[in-house]
Amino acid sequence: RMLSEFLISDTEDPYDFDTFMKRARECSDKNPPDVVQFSKEVWGAAAICIKEFYLKHFGILINSHSAKSNLMEAICCGLNGEQS
């Protein structure tokens, strides 16, 4: 099974990367472009990429905003000024 299939079906996430990108394209193609909604859709696509990256490389499945925040805090606290 593909990693993206696992994330969509097993986390009950109704959206996937392609859905977010399709919606972003639609927002971009409007006249005038819907920049706010475009940004939300691109952010959603980026979040899917982050989830897949952490699952693939670290075996960490991010299921909530709280988990994502805690993980980002742990990463940031582990870096000093020269490393960041």
Tab-separated table of N, CA and C in Angstrom:
chain	number	residue	atom	x	y	z
A	1	ARG	N	0.835	-1.196	0.000
A	1	ARG	CA	0.000	0.000	0.000
A	1	ARG	C	0.865	1.239	0.000
A	2	MET	N	0.404	2.267	-0.692
A	2	MET	CA	1.126	3.543	-0.732
A	2	MET	C	0.983	4.240	0.619
A	3	LEU	N	1.995	5.015	0.986
A	3	LEU	CA	1.979	5.742	2.251
A	3	LEU	C	0.788	6.693	2.323
A	4	SER	N	0.497	7.401	1.235
A	4	SER	CA	-0.624	8.347	1.251
A	4	SER	C	-1.953	7.626	1.439
A	5	GLU	N	-2.096	6.413	0.918
A	5	GLU	CA	-3.317	5.650	1.140
A	5	GLU	C	-3.479	5.306	2.610
A	6	PHE	N	-2.375	4.960	3.276
A	6	PHE	CA	-2.404	4.652	4.703
A	6	PHE	C	-2.878	5.862	5.488
A	7	LEU	N	-2.324	7.022	5.199
A	7	LEU	CA	-2.685	8.221	5.942
A	7	LEU	C	-4.141	8.582	5.753
A	8	ILE	N	-4.640	8.492	4.548
A	8	ILE	CA	-6.007	8.900	4.278
A	8	ILE	C	-6.996	7.942	4.924
A	9	SER	N	-6.808	6.636	4.725
A	9	SER	CA	-7.791	5.690	5.225
A	9	SER	C	-7.648	5.425	6.716
A	10	ASP	N	-6.442	5.302	7.225
A	10	ASP	CA	-6.257	4.910	8.614
A	10	ASP	C	-6.398	6.069	9.592
A	11	THR	N	-6.226	7.295	9.150
A	11	THR	CA	-6.406	8.429	10.053
A	11	THR	C	-7.754	9.098	9.827
A	12	GLU	N	-8.550	8.551	8.909
A	12	GLU	CA	-9.865	9.079	8.585
A	12	GLU	C	-9.801	10.546	8.165
A	13	ASP	N	-8.743	10.914	7.468
A	13	ASP	CA	-8.575	12.257	6.948
A	13	ASP	C	-9.316	12.344	5.620
A	14	PRO	N	-10.334	13.207	5.518
A	14	PRO	CA	-11.136	13.249	4.292
A	14	PRO	C	-10.423	13.918	3.120
A	15	TYR	N	-9.252	14.462	3.342
A	15	TYR	CA	-8.537	15.164	2.291
A	15	TYR	C	-7.204	14.486	2.021
A	16	ASP	N	-6.707	14.677	0.831
A	16	ASP	CA	-5.376	14.210	0.502
A	16	ASP	C	-4.652	15.334	-0.233
A	17	PHE	N	-3.394	15.108	-0.525
A	17	PHE	CA	-2.562	16.120	-1.159
A	17	PHE	C	-3.179	16.613	-2.467
A	18	ASP	N	-3.618	15.690	-3.299
A	18	ASP	CA	-4.170	16.070	-4.596
A	18	ASP	C	-5.436	16.912	-4.462
A	19	THR	N	-6.279	16.597	-3.487
A	19	THR	CA	-7.491	17.379	-3.256
A	19	THR	C	-7.141	18.808	-2.873
A	20	PHE	N	-6.207	18.958	-1.941
A	20	PHE	CA	-5.792	20.303	-1.543
A	20	PHE	C	-5.211	21.078	-2.722
A	21	MET	N	-4.371	20.421	-3.512
A	21	MET	CA	-3.742	21.111	-4.637
A	21	MET	C	-4.753	21.457	-5.728
A	22	LYS	N	-5.732	20.601	-5.947
A	22	LYS	CA	-6.786	20.893	-6.923
A	22	LYS	C	-7.567	22.130	-6.491
A	23	ARG	N	-7.928	22.177	-5.217
A	23	ARG	CA	-8.661	23.336	-4.706
A	23	ARG	C	-7.817	24.600	-4.757
A	24	ALA	N	-6.527	24.474	-4.475
A	24	ALA	CA	-5.634	25.635	-4.552
A	24	ALA	C	-5.590	26.164	-5.976
A	25	ARG	N	-5.501	25.268	-6.951
A	25	ARG	CA	-5.488	25.672	-8.365
A	25	ARG	C	-6.779	26.402	-8.720
A	26	GLU	N	-7.911	25.878	-8.246
A	26	GLU	CA	-9.196	26.516	-8.517
A	26	GLU	C	-9.240	27.925	-7.935
A	27	CYS	N	-8.718	28.093	-6.726
A	27	CYS	CA	-8.682	29.420	-6.094
A	27	CYS	C	-7.765	30.361	-6.861
A	28	SER	N	-6.677	29.835	-7.358
A	28	SER	CA	-5.711	30.634	-8.110
A	28	SER	C	-6.275	31.067	-9.455
A	29	ASP	N	-7.107	30.225	-10.057
A	29	ASP	CA	-7.656	30.501	-11.388
A	29	ASP	C	-8.824	31.479	-11.361
A	30	LYS	N	-9.382	31.781	-10.192
A	30	LYS	CA	-10.485	32.736	-10.100
A	30	LYS	C	-10.000	34.126	-10.490
A	31	ASN	N	-10.948	34.951	-10.907
A	31	ASN	CA	-10.612	36.326	-11.264
A	31	ASN	C	-11.474	37.263	-10.430
A	32	PRO	N	-10.942	37.900	-9.413
A	32	PRO	CA	-9.559	37.862	-8.947
A	32	PRO	C	-9.291	36.577	-8.148
A	33	PRO	N	-8.048	36.189	-8.033
A	33	PRO	CA	-7.709	34.972	-7.274
A	33	PRO	C	-8.148	35.090	-5.818
A	34	ASP	N	-8.605	33.988	-5.261
A	34	ASP	CA	-8.966	33.938	-3.844
A	34	ASP	C	-7.701	33.560	-3.070
A	35	VAL	N	-6.938	34.574	-2.726
A	35	VAL	CA	-5.631	34.368	-2.111
A	35	VAL	C	-5.750	33.739	-0.723
A	36	VAL	N	-6.763	34.129	0.029
A	36	VAL	CA	-6.926	33.585	1.383
A	36	VAL	C	-7.219	32.088	1.326
A	37	GLN	N	-8.196	31.697	0.513
A	37	GLN	CA	-8.532	30.274	0.420
A	37	GLN	C	-7.398	29.487	-0.227
A	38	PHE	N	-6.710	30.089	-1.204
A	38	PHE	CA	-5.540	29.457	-1.820
A	38	PHE	C	-4.511	29.119	-0.751
A	39	SER	N	-4.243	30.069	0.134
A	39	SER	CA	-3.257	29.849	1.196
A	39	SER	C	-3.667	28.710	2.117
A	40	LYS	N	-4.936	28.635	2.440
A	40	LYS	CA	-5.422	27.552	3.306
A	40	LYS	C	-5.250	26.193	2.634
A	41	GLU	N	-5.543	26.131	1.343
A	41	GLU	CA	-5.422	24.865	0.626
A	41	GLU	C	-3.962	24.424	0.508
A	42	VAL	N	-3.073	25.361	0.208
A	42	VAL	CA	-1.648	25.029	0.104
A	42	VAL	C	-1.114	24.605	1.470
A	43	TRP	N	-1.563	25.271	2.523
A	43	TRP	CA	-1.155	24.890	3.883
A	43	TRP	C	-1.604	23.462	4.185
A	44	GLY	N	-2.816	23.110	3.776
A	44	GLY	CA	-3.302	21.742	3.980
A	44	GLY	C	-2.444	20.725	3.249
A	45	ALA	N	-2.053	21.044	2.022
A	45	ALA	CA	-1.180	20.150	1.244
A	45	ALA	C	0.170	19.992	1.939
A	46	ALA	N	0.695	21.091	2.460
A	46	ALA	CA	1.982	21.039	3.163
A	46	ALA	C	1.869	20.172	4.425
A	47	ALA	N	0.757	20.287	5.126
A	47	ALA	CA	0.554	19.488	6.344
A	47	ALA	C	0.548	17.997	6.016
A	48	ILE	N	-0.062	17.619	4.895
A	48	ILE	CA	-0.060	16.218	4.474
A	48	ILE	C	1.375	15.751	4.218
A	49	CYS	N	2.167	16.597	3.569
A	49	CYS	CA	3.571	16.243	3.294
A	49	CYS	C	4.351	16.039	4.591
A	50	ILE	N	4.124	16.918	5.564
A	50	ILE	CA	4.811	16.808	6.857
A	50	ILE	C	4.420	15.498	7.550
A	51	LYS	N	3.121	15.196	7.558
A	51	LYS	CA	2.660	13.958	8.184
A	51	LYS	C	3.310	12.750	7.535
A	52	GLU	N	3.346	12.730	6.218
A	52	GLU	CA	3.942	11.600	5.511
A	52	GLU	C	5.441	11.500	5.781
A	53	PHE	N	6.125	12.636	5.839
A	53	PHE	CA	7.562	12.649	6.109
A	53	PHE	C	7.866	12.037	7.476
A	54	TYR	N	7.156	12.494	8.513
A	54	TYR	CA	7.414	11.975	9.862
A	54	TYR	C	7.057	10.507	9.985
A	55	LEU	N	6.002	10.083	9.311
A	55	LEU	CA	5.642	8.672	9.372
A	55	LEU	C	6.694	7.818	8.671
A	56	LYS	N	7.107	8.236	7.486
A	56	LYS	CA	8.060	7.456	6.700
A	56	LYS	C	9.438	7.399	7.350
A	57	HIS	N	9.930	8.534	7.850
A	57	HIS	CA	11.309	8.595	8.335
A	57	HIS	C	11.471	8.300	9.826
A	58	PHE	N	10.425	8.538	10.623
A	58	PHE	CA	10.559	8.372	12.066
A	58	PHE	C	9.517	7.448	12.678
A	59	GLY	N	8.573	6.980	11.891
A	59	GLY	CA	7.517	6.119	12.415
A	59	GLY	C	6.553	6.858	13.324
A	60	ILE	N	6.459	8.173	13.162
A	60	ILE	CA	5.580	8.992	14.001
A	60	ILE	C	4.354	9.381	13.185
A	61	LEU	N	3.178	8.994	13.663
A	61	LEU	CA	1.927	9.352	13.011
A	61	LEU	C	1.318	10.535	13.764
A	62	ILE	N	1.227	11.658	13.100
A	62	ILE	CA	0.678	12.867	13.701
A	62	ILE	C	-0.829	12.876	13.436
A	63	ASN	N	-1.615	12.818	14.519
A	63	ASN	CA	-3.068	12.773	14.375
A	63	ASN	C	-3.782	14.036	14.827
A	64	SER	N	-3.091	14.939	15.487
A	64	SER	CA	-3.789	16.111	16.014
A	64	SER	C	-2.902	17.345	15.939
A	65	HIS	N	-3.537	18.497	16.055
A	65	HIS	CA	-2.788	19.750	16.092
A	65	HIS	C	-1.880	19.791	17.321
A	66	SER	N	-2.378	19.250	18.426
A	66	SER	CA	-1.591	19.217	19.662
A	66	SER	C	-0.321	18.390	19.473
A	67	ALA	N	-0.458	17.232	18.850
A	67	ALA	CA	0.718	16.383	18.607
A	67	ALA	C	1.711	17.096	17.705
A	68	LYS	N	1.200	17.781	16.683
A	68	LYS	CA	2.077	18.505	15.770
A	68	LYS	C	2.814	19.619	16.512
A	69	SER	N	2.102	20.350	17.364
A	69	SER	CA	2.716	21.430	18.138
A	69	SER	C	3.788	20.905	19.081
A	70	ASN	N	3.481	19.815	19.772
A	70	ASN	CA	4.451	19.219	20.695
A	70	ASN	C	5.692	18.735	19.962
A	71	LEU	N	5.494	18.133	18.810
A	71	LEU	CA	6.617	17.642	18.023
A	71	LEU	C	7.477	18.803	17.534
A	72	MET	N	6.851	19.861	17.053
A	72	MET	CA	7.610	21.017	16.573
A	72	MET	C	8.378	21.679	17.718
A	73	GLU	N	7.766	21.756	18.903
A	73	GLU	CA	8.449	22.329	20.060
A	73	GLU	C	9.673	21.494	20.432
A	74	ALA	N	9.525	20.181	20.397
A	74	ALA	CA	10.654	19.303	20.720
A	74	ALA	C	11.780	19.478	19.714
A	75	ILE	N	11.439	19.622	18.467
A	75	ILE	CA	12.456	19.816	17.430
A	75	ILE	C	13.162	21.149	17.622
A	76	CYS	N	12.392	22.208	17.836
A	76	CYS	CA	12.976	23.550	17.992
A	76	CYS	C	13.832	23.656	19.254
A	77	CYS	N	13.419	23.038	20.338
A	77	CYS	CA	14.194	23.093	21.576
A	77	CYS	C	15.512	22.333	21.463
A	78	GLY	N	15.574	21.388	20.548
A	78	GLY	CA	16.777	20.599	20.371
A	78	GLY	C	17.838	21.278	19.524
A	79	LEU	N	17.539	22.439	18.985
A	79	LEU	CA	18.491	23.141	18.132
A	79	LEU	C	19.019	24.386	18.827
A	80	ASN	N	20.330	24.587	18.742
A	80	ASN	CA	20.861	25.850	19.230
A	80	ASN	C	20.901	26.840	18.069
A	81	GLY	N	21.306	28.057	18.316
A	81	GLY	CA	21.311	29.093	17.296
A	81	GLY	C	22.094	28.749	16.053
A	82	GLU	N	23.225	28.073	16.208
A	82	GLU	CA	24.058	27.723	15.061
A	82	GLU	C	23.427	26.637	14.205
A	83	GLN	N	22.659	25.750	14.822
A	83	GLN	CA	22.045	24.642	14.090
A	83	GLN	C	20.757	25.046	13.396
A	84	SER	N	20.058	26.045	13.923
A	84	SER	CA	18.744	26.393	13.381
A	84	SER	C	18.813	27.260	12.177
